[in-house]
mmCIF file with all atom_site columns, C-alpha atoms in Angstrom:
data_model
loop_
_atom_site.group_PDB
_atom_site.id
_atom_site.type_symbol
_atom_site.label_atom_id
_atom_site.label_alt_id
_atom_site.label_comp_id
_atom_site.label_asym_id
_atom_site.label_entity_id
_atom_site.label_seq_id
_atom_site.pdbx_PDB_ins_code
_atom_site.Cartn_x
_atom_site.Cartn_y
_atom_site.Cartn_z
_atom_site.occupancy
_atom_site.B_iso_or_equiv
_atom_site.pdbx_formal_charge
_atom_site.auth_seq_id
_atom_site.auth_comp_id
_atom_site.auth_asym_id
_atom_site.auth_atom_id
_atom_site.pdbx_PDB_model_num
ATOM 1   C CA . MET A 1 1   ? 15.120  34.785 5.105  1.00 80.00 ? 43  MET A CA 1
ATOM 2   C CA . VAL A 1 2   ? 12.229  33.762 7.365  1.00 89.00 ? 44  VAL A CA 1
ATOM 3   C CA . ARG A 1 3   ? 12.440  30.255 8.783  1.00 94.00 ? 45  ARG A CA 1
ATOM 4   C CA . LYS A 1 4   ? 8.886   29.491 9.798  1.00 97.00 ? 46  LYS A CA 1
ATOM 5   C CA . ASN A 1 5   ? 8.348   27.273 12.824 1.00 97.00 ? 47  ASN A CA 1
ATOM 6   C CA . LEU A 1 6   ? 5.513   26.027 14.989 1.00 98.00 ? 48  LEU A CA 1
ATOM 7   C CA . ASN A 1 7   ? 6.756   27.919 18.035 1.00 96.00 ? 49  ASN A CA 1
ATOM 8   C CA . ASN A 1 8   ? 5.864   31.210 16.382 1.00 97.00 ? 50  ASN A CA 1
ATOM 9   C CA . PRO A 1 9   ? 2.153   31.942 17.078 1.00 97.00 ? 51  PRO A CA 1
ATOM 10  C CA . VAL A 1 10  ? 1.634   33.448 13.605 1.00 98.00 ? 52  VAL A CA 1
ATOM 11  C CA . HIS A 1 11  ? 3.155   30.442 11.817 1.00 98.00 ? 53  HIS A CA 1
ATOM 12  C CA . TYR A 1 12  ? 1.303   28.023 14.094 1.00 98.00 ? 54  TYR A CA 1
ATOM 13  C CA . GLN A 1 13  ? -2.034  29.726 13.327 1.00 98.00 ? 55  GLN A CA 1
ATOM 14  C CA . GLU A 1 14  ? -1.227  29.714 9.599  1.00 98.00 ? 56  GLU A CA 1
ATOM 15  C CA . ILE A 1 15  ? -0.879  25.905 9.720  1.00 98.00 ? 57  ILE A CA 1
ATOM 16  C CA . VAL A 1 16  ? -4.102  25.515 11.760 1.00 98.00 ? 58  VAL A CA 1
ATOM 17  C CA . ASP A 1 17  ? -5.984  27.722 9.282  1.00 98.00 ? 59  ASP A CA 1
ATOM 18  C CA . ARG A 1 18  ? -4.646  25.760 6.301  1.00 98.00 ? 60  ARG A CA 1
ATOM 19  C CA . ILE A 1 19  ? -5.649  22.437 7.889  1.00 98.00 ? 61  ILE A CA 1
ATOM 20  C CA . SER A 1 20  ? -9.099  23.905 8.576  1.00 98.00 ? 62  SER A CA 1
ATOM 21  C CA . ARG A 1 21  ? -9.532  24.735 4.873  1.00 98.00 ? 63  ARG A CA 1
ATOM 22  C CA . LEU A 1 22  ? -9.181  21.081 3.858  1.00 98.00 ? 64  LEU A CA 1
ATOM 23  C CA . SER A 1 23  ? -12.261 19.078 2.944  1.00 98.00 ? 65  SER A CA 1
ATOM 24  C CA . ALA A 1 24  ? -12.849 15.376 2.375  1.00 97.00 ? 66  ALA A CA 1
ATOM 25  C CA . ILE A 1 25  ? -12.700 16.017 -1.371 1.00 96.00 ? 67  ILE A CA 1
ATOM 26  C CA . SER A 1 26  ? -9.591  18.223 -1.474 1.00 97.00 ? 68  SER A CA 1
ATOM 27  C CA . PRO A 1 27  ? -7.703  17.113 -4.588 1.00 96.00 ? 69  PRO A CA 1
ATOM 28  C CA . LYS A 1 28  ? -4.027  16.167 -4.384 1.00 96.00 ? 70  LYS A CA 1
ATOM 29  C CA . LYS A 1 29  ? -1.331  17.536 -6.663 1.00 95.00 ? 71  LYS A CA 1
ATOM 30  C CA . TRP A 1 30  ? 1.014   14.563 -6.192 1.00 94.00 ? 72  TRP A CA 1
ATOM 31  C CA . GLY A 1 31  ? 1.567   11.429 -4.124 1.00 93.00 ? 73  GLY A CA 1
ATOM 32  C CA . LYS A 1 32  ? -0.345  8.291  -3.204 1.00 93.00 ? 74  LYS A CA 1
ATOM 33  C CA . MET A 1 33  ? -2.281  9.418  -0.119 1.00 96.00 ? 75  MET A CA 1
ATOM 34  C CA . ASN A 1 34  ? -5.725  10.928 -0.168 1.00 97.00 ? 76  ASN A CA 1
ATOM 35  C CA . VAL A 1 35  ? -6.459  13.917 2.084  1.00 98.00 ? 77  VAL A CA 1
ATOM 36  C CA . CYS A 1 36  ? -7.657  11.788 5.000  1.00 98.00 ? 78  CYS A CA 1
ATOM 37  C CA . GLN A 1 37  ? -4.556  9.569  4.849  1.00 98.00 ? 79  GLN A CA 1
ATOM 38  C CA . MET A 1 38  ? -2.337  12.658 4.707  1.00 98.00 ? 80  MET A CA 1
ATOM 39  C CA . LEU A 1 39  ? -3.958  14.061 7.861  1.00 98.00 ? 81  LEU A CA 1
ATOM 40  C CA . LYS A 1 40  ? -3.433  10.758 9.672  1.00 98.00 ? 82  LYS A CA 1
ATOM 41  C CA . HIS A 1 41  ? 0.191   10.605 8.437  1.00 98.00 ? 83  HIS A CA 1
ATOM 42  C CA . CYS A 1 42  ? 0.897   14.136 9.724  1.00 98.00 ? 84  CYS A CA 1
ATOM 43  C CA . ASP A 1 43  ? -0.683  13.209 13.061 1.00 98.00 ? 85  ASP A CA 1
ATOM 44  C CA . LEU A 1 44  ? 1.616   10.163 13.344 1.00 98.00 ? 86  LEU A CA 1
ATOM 45  C CA . VAL A 1 45  ? 4.696   12.267 12.551 1.00 98.00 ? 87  VAL A CA 1
ATOM 46  C CA . LEU A 1 46  ? 3.796   14.717 15.334 1.00 98.00 ? 88  LEU A CA 1
ATOM 47  C CA . GLN A 1 47  ? 3.274   11.761 17.678 1.00 98.00 ? 89  GLN A CA 1
ATOM 48  C CA . VAL A 1 48  ? 6.948   10.872 17.176 1.00 98.00 ? 90  VAL A CA 1
ATOM 49  C CA . ALA A 1 49  ? 7.873   14.274 18.629 1.00 98.00 ? 91  ALA A CA 1
ATOM 50  C CA . LEU A 1 50  ? 5.525   13.620 21.551 1.00 98.00 ? 92  LEU A CA 1
ATOM 51  C CA . GLU A 1 51  ? 7.148   10.214 22.114 1.00 97.00 ? 93  GLU A CA 1
ATOM 52  C CA . LYS A 1 52  ? 3.835   8.428  21.602 1.00 98.00 ? 94  LYS A CA 1
ATOM 53  C CA . LEU A 1 53  ? 5.252   6.571  18.600 1.00 97.00 ? 95  LEU A CA 1
ATOM 54  C CA . GLU A 1 54  ? 8.750   5.158  18.394 1.00 96.00 ? 96  GLU A CA 1
ATOM 55  C CA . LEU A 1 55  ? 10.497  4.794  15.072 1.00 96.00 ? 97  LEU A CA 1
ATOM 56  C CA . PRO A 1 56  ? 12.737  1.786  14.393 1.00 95.00 ? 98  PRO A CA 1
ATOM 57  C CA . ARG A 1 57  ? 16.509  2.082  14.457 1.00 93.00 ? 99  ARG A CA 1
ATOM 58  C CA . ILE A 1 58  ? 18.169  2.825  11.138 1.00 93.00 ? 100 ILE A CA 1
ATOM 59  C CA . ASN A 1 59  ? 21.648  2.097  9.850  1.00 92.00 ? 101 ASN A CA 1
ATOM 60  C CA . LEU A 1 60  ? 24.509  4.566  10.011 1.00 92.00 ? 102 LEU A CA 1
ATOM 61  C CA . LEU A 1 61  ? 24.271  5.511  6.313  1.00 90.00 ? 103 LEU A CA 1
ATOM 62  C CA . PHE A 1 62  ? 20.619  6.549  6.533  1.00 90.00 ? 104 PHE A CA 1
ATOM 63  C CA . GLY A 1 63  ? 21.287  8.331  9.821  1.00 90.00 ? 105 GLY A CA 1
ATOM 64  C CA . SER A 1 64  ? 24.084  10.321 8.168  1.00 93.00 ? 106 SER A CA 1
ATOM 65  C CA . ILE A 1 65  ? 21.822  11.218 5.241  1.00 90.00 ? 107 ILE A CA 1
ATOM 66  C CA . GLY A 1 66  ? 19.101  12.325 7.679  1.00 91.00 ? 108 GLY A CA 1
ATOM 67  C CA . ILE A 1 67  ? 21.467  14.581 9.619  1.00 93.00 ? 109 ILE A CA 1
ATOM 68  C CA . CYS A 1 68  ? 22.748  16.135 6.375  1.00 92.00 ? 110 CYS A CA 1
ATOM 69  C CA . THR A 1 69  ? 19.165  16.642 5.180  1.00 91.00 ? 111 THR A CA 1
ATOM 70  C CA . LYS A 1 70  ? 18.238  18.418 8.436  1.00 94.00 ? 112 LYS A CA 1
ATOM 71  C CA . ILE A 1 71  ? 21.232  20.749 8.093  1.00 93.00 ? 113 ILE A CA 1
ATOM 72  C CA . GLU A 1 72  ? 20.522  21.402 4.397  1.00 92.00 ? 114 GLU A CA 1
ATOM 73  C CA . MET A 1 73  ? 16.863  22.217 5.079  1.00 92.00 ? 115 MET A CA 1
ATOM 74  C CA . TYR A 1 74  ? 17.829  24.682 7.774  1.00 92.00 ? 116 TYR A CA 1
ATOM 75  C CA . VAL A 1 75  ? 20.698  26.350 5.877  1.00 94.00 ? 117 VAL A CA 1
ATOM 76  C CA . PHE A 1 76  ? 18.784  26.711 2.603  1.00 94.00 ? 118 PHE A CA 1
ATOM 77  C CA . ASN A 1 77  ? 15.280  26.914 4.138  1.00 93.00 ? 119 ASN A CA 1
ATOM 78  C CA . ASN A 1 78  ? 14.102  24.528 1.453  1.00 89.00 ? 120 ASN A CA 1
ATOM 79  C CA . GLY A 1 79  ? 11.156  22.194 1.609  1.00 86.00 ? 121 GLY A CA 1
ATOM 80  C CA . ILE A 1 80  ? 10.799  18.452 1.541  1.00 87.00 ? 122 ILE A CA 1
ATOM 81  C CA . PRO A 1 81  ? 11.095  16.899 -1.947 1.00 81.00 ? 123 PRO A CA 1
ATOM 82  C CA . ARG A 1 82  ? 8.002   15.188 -3.345 1.00 82.00 ? 124 ARG A CA 1
ATOM 83  C CA . ASN A 1 83  ? 7.544   11.421 -2.976 1.00 77.00 ? 125 ASN A CA 1
ATOM 84  C CA . MET A 1 84  ? 10.255  11.018 -0.344 1.00 80.00 ? 126 MET A CA 1
ATOM 85  C CA . PRO A 1 85  ? 10.425  7.604  1.316  1.00 83.00 ? 127 PRO A CA 1
ATOM 86  C CA . THR A 1 86  ? 9.242   7.411  4.919  1.00 91.00 ? 128 THR A CA 1
ATOM 87  C CA . PHE A 1 87  ? 9.306   5.034  7.843  1.00 94.00 ? 129 PHE A CA 1
ATOM 88  C CA . GLN A 1 88  ? 6.896   2.106  7.447  1.00 94.00 ? 130 GLN A CA 1
ATOM 89  C CA . LYS A 1 89  ? 5.175   3.058  10.742 1.00 95.00 ? 131 LYS A CA 1
ATOM 90  C CA . LEU A 1 90  ? 4.248   6.436  9.250  1.00 97.00 ? 132 LEU A CA 1
ATOM 91  C CA . ILE A 1 91  ? 2.723   5.116  6.029  1.00 96.00 ? 133 ILE A CA 1
ATOM 92  C CA . VAL A 1 92  ? -1.052  5.400  5.944  1.00 97.00 ? 134 VAL A CA 1
ATOM 93  C CA . ASN A 1 93  ? -2.401  3.266  3.114  1.00 96.00 ? 135 ASN A CA 1
ATOM 94  C CA . PHE A 1 94  ? -5.750  2.368  4.668  1.00 96.00 ? 136 PHE A CA 1
ATOM 95  C CA . GLU A 1 95  ? -9.122  4.076  4.686  1.00 95.00 ? 137 GLU A CA 1
ATOM 96  C CA . CYS A 1 96  ? -9.843  6.482  7.519  1.00 96.00 ? 138 CYS A CA 1
ATOM 97  C CA . ASP A 1 97  ? -12.496 8.965  8.581  1.00 98.00 ? 139 ASP A CA 1
ATOM 98  C CA . PHE A 1 98  ? -11.787 12.505 7.359  1.00 98.00 ? 140 PHE A CA 1
ATOM 99  C CA . ASP A 1 99  ? -13.437 14.435 10.212 1.00 98.00 ? 141 ASP A CA 1
ATOM 100 C CA . GLU A 1 100 ? -11.833 12.236 12.865 1.00 98.00 ? 142 GLU A CA 1
ATOM 101 C CA . SER A 1 101 ? -8.395  12.509 11.223 1.00 98.00 ? 143 SER A CA 1
ATOM 102 C CA . LYS A 1 102 ? -8.653  16.288 10.934 1.00 98.00 ? 144 LYS A CA 1
ATOM 103 C CA . THR A 1 103 ? -9.805  16.679 14.544 1.00 98.00 ? 145 THR A CA 1
ATOM 104 C CA . ASN A 1 104 ? -7.068  14.367 15.800 1.00 98.00 ? 146 ASN A CA 1
ATOM 105 C CA . LEU A 1 105 ? -4.353  16.215 13.870 1.00 98.00 ? 147 LEU A CA 1
ATOM 106 C CA . LEU A 1 106 ? -5.462  19.572 15.288 1.00 98.00 ? 148 LEU A CA 1
ATOM 107 C CA . LYS A 1 107 ? -5.471  18.091 18.816 1.00 98.00 ? 149 LYS A CA 1
ATOM 108 C CA . THR A 1 108 ? -2.014  16.575 18.359 1.00 98.00 ? 150 THR A CA 1
ATOM 109 C CA . LEU A 1 109 ? -0.737  19.853 16.936 1.00 98.00 ? 151 LEU A CA 1
ATOM 110 C CA . GLU A 1 110 ? -1.973  21.679 20.044 1.00 98.00 ? 152 GLU A CA 1
ATOM 111 C CA . GLU A 1 111 ? -0.373  19.023 22.250 1.00 98.00 ? 153 GLU A CA 1
ATOM 112 C CA . PHE A 1 112 ? 2.902   19.535 20.333 1.00 98.00 ? 154 PHE A CA 1
ATOM 113 C CA . ARG A 1 113 ? 2.691   23.303 20.945 1.00 97.00 ? 155 ARG A CA 1
ATOM 114 C CA . LYS A 1 114 ? 2.171   22.738 24.678 1.00 97.00 ? 156 LYS A CA 1
ATOM 115 C CA . ALA A 1 115 ? 5.097   20.274 24.804 1.00 97.00 ? 157 ALA A CA 1
ATOM 116 C CA . CYS A 1 116 ? 7.281   22.957 23.180 1.00 95.00 ? 158 CYS A CA 1
ATOM 117 C CA . HIS A 1 117 ? 6.322   25.526 25.783 1.00 94.00 ? 159 HIS A CA 1
ATOM 118 C CA . LYS A 1 118 ? 7.107   23.050 28.571 1.00 95.00 ? 160 LYS A CA 1
ATOM 119 C CA . ASN A 1 119 ? 10.445  22.013 26.980 1.00 94.00 ? 161 ASN A CA 1
ATOM 120 C CA . ARG A 1 120 ? 9.264   18.415 26.675 1.00 96.00 ? 162 ARG A CA 1
ATOM 121 C CA . LEU A 1 121 ? 10.452  17.474 23.206 1.00 97.00 ? 163 LEU A CA 1
ATOM 122 C CA . PRO A 1 122 ? 12.947  14.631 22.730 1.00 98.00 ? 164 PRO A CA 1
ATOM 123 C CA . GLU A 1 123 ? 16.624  15.399 22.272 1.00 97.00 ? 165 GLU A CA 1
ATOM 124 C CA . HIS A 1 124 ? 16.992  12.821 19.504 1.00 96.00 ? 166 HIS A CA 1
ATOM 125 C CA . HIS A 1 125 ? 15.240  11.670 16.324 1.00 96.00 ? 167 HIS A CA 1
ATOM 126 C CA . ARG A 1 126 ? 16.003  8.342  14.626 1.00 95.00 ? 168 ARG A CA 1
ATOM 127 C CA . LEU A 1 127 ? 16.619  9.994  11.248 1.00 94.00 ? 169 LEU A CA 1
ATOM 128 C CA . PHE A 1 128 ? 17.674  13.544 12.094 1.00 95.00 ? 170 PHE A CA 1
ATOM 129 C CA . GLY A 1 129 ? 19.900  12.768 15.090 1.00 96.00 ? 171 GLY A CA 1
ATOM 130 C CA . LYS A 1 130 ? 20.352  15.329 17.871 1.00 97.00 ? 172 LYS A CA 1
ATOM 131 C CA . MET A 1 131 ? 17.358  17.658 18.045 1.00 98.00 ? 173 MET A CA 1
ATOM 132 C CA . THR A 1 132 ? 16.686  20.981 19.705 1.00 97.00 ? 174 THR A CA 1
ATOM 133 C CA . GLU A 1 133 ? 13.322  22.687 20.142 1.00 96.00 ? 175 GLU A CA 1
ATOM 134 C CA . LYS A 1 134 ? 14.267  24.873 17.173 1.00 96.00 ? 176 LYS A CA 1
ATOM 135 C CA . ASP A 1 135 ? 14.884  21.744 15.065 1.00 97.00 ? 177 ASP A CA 1
ATOM 136 C CA . TRP A 1 136 ? 11.570  20.145 16.037 1.00 98.00 ? 178 TRP A CA 1
ATOM 137 C CA . THR A 1 137 ? 9.454   23.248 15.457 1.00 98.00 ? 179 THR A CA 1
ATOM 138 C CA . PHE A 1 138 ? 11.163  24.042 12.147 1.00 98.00 ? 180 PHE A CA 1
ATOM 139 C CA . LEU A 1 139 ? 11.070  20.502 10.745 1.00 97.00 ? 181 LEU A CA 1
ATOM 140 C CA . GLU A 1 140 ? 7.495   19.852 11.861 1.00 98.00 ? 182 GLU A CA 1
ATOM 141 C CA . TYR A 1 141 ? 6.428   23.119 10.211 1.00 98.00 ? 183 TYR A CA 1
ATOM 142 C CA . LYS A 1 142 ? 8.217   22.072 6.998  1.00 97.00 ? 184 LYS A CA 1
ATOM 143 C CA . HIS A 1 143 ? 6.568   18.655 7.066  1.00 97.00 ? 185 HIS A CA 1
ATOM 144 C CA . LEU A 1 144 ? 3.064   20.049 7.540  1.00 98.00 ? 186 LEU A CA 1
ATOM 145 C CA . ASP A 1 145 ? 3.677   22.756 4.928  1.00 98.00 ? 187 ASP A CA 1
ATOM 146 C CA . HIS A 1 146 ? 4.845   20.097 2.443  1.00 97.00 ? 188 HIS A CA 1
ATOM 147 C CA . HIS A 1 147 ? 1.657   18.053 2.827  1.00 97.00 ? 189 HIS A CA 1
ATOM 148 C CA . LEU A 1 148 ? -0.679  21.036 2.883  1.00 98.00 ? 190 LEU A CA 1
ATOM 149 C CA . LYS A 1 149 ? 0.874   22.201 -0.413 1.00 97.00 ? 191 LYS A CA 1
ATOM 150 C CA . GLN A 1 150 ? 0.257   18.664 -1.685 1.00 96.00 ? 192 GLN A CA 1
ATOM 151 C CA . PHE A 1 151 ? -3.454  19.416 -1.250 1.00 98.00 ? 193 PHE A CA 1
ATOM 152 C CA . ASN A 1 152 ? -3.274  23.004 -2.498 1.00 96.00 ? 194 ASN A CA 1
ATOM 153 C CA . VAL A 1 153 ? -3.756  24.820 0.831  1.00 97.00 ? 195 VAL A CA 1
#
């Protein structure tokens, strides 16, 4: 079973190509966000890994659920369920510019790749607990894949 991750050049390029295929009128299959909001949301999630955005502390119950979810996703190589709740800081419910959001996401994705190569990813995530480079690159791939499927690419 292949566990795709952003540290693999082929998987990384696949994600870049899929983002590049999006347009301002790409229709969604589910969810509340439009394509521009989704791009901005994905950019914010990557910024957490780059320590440019700090998530709030969560209680022990949610932390335990997050750790179990991380393990389950890795063991079963499953995706993220639709309409999952997210941190308030990561919710994009405002209008944004499509071209700017797409460009910014691609830049942040490249910055994430460089941080991986320099071993500069955090060792902890508020929801998922202890994190390795393998965890970050796998979970970030899964997150991007989830939202790109949301817009049929």
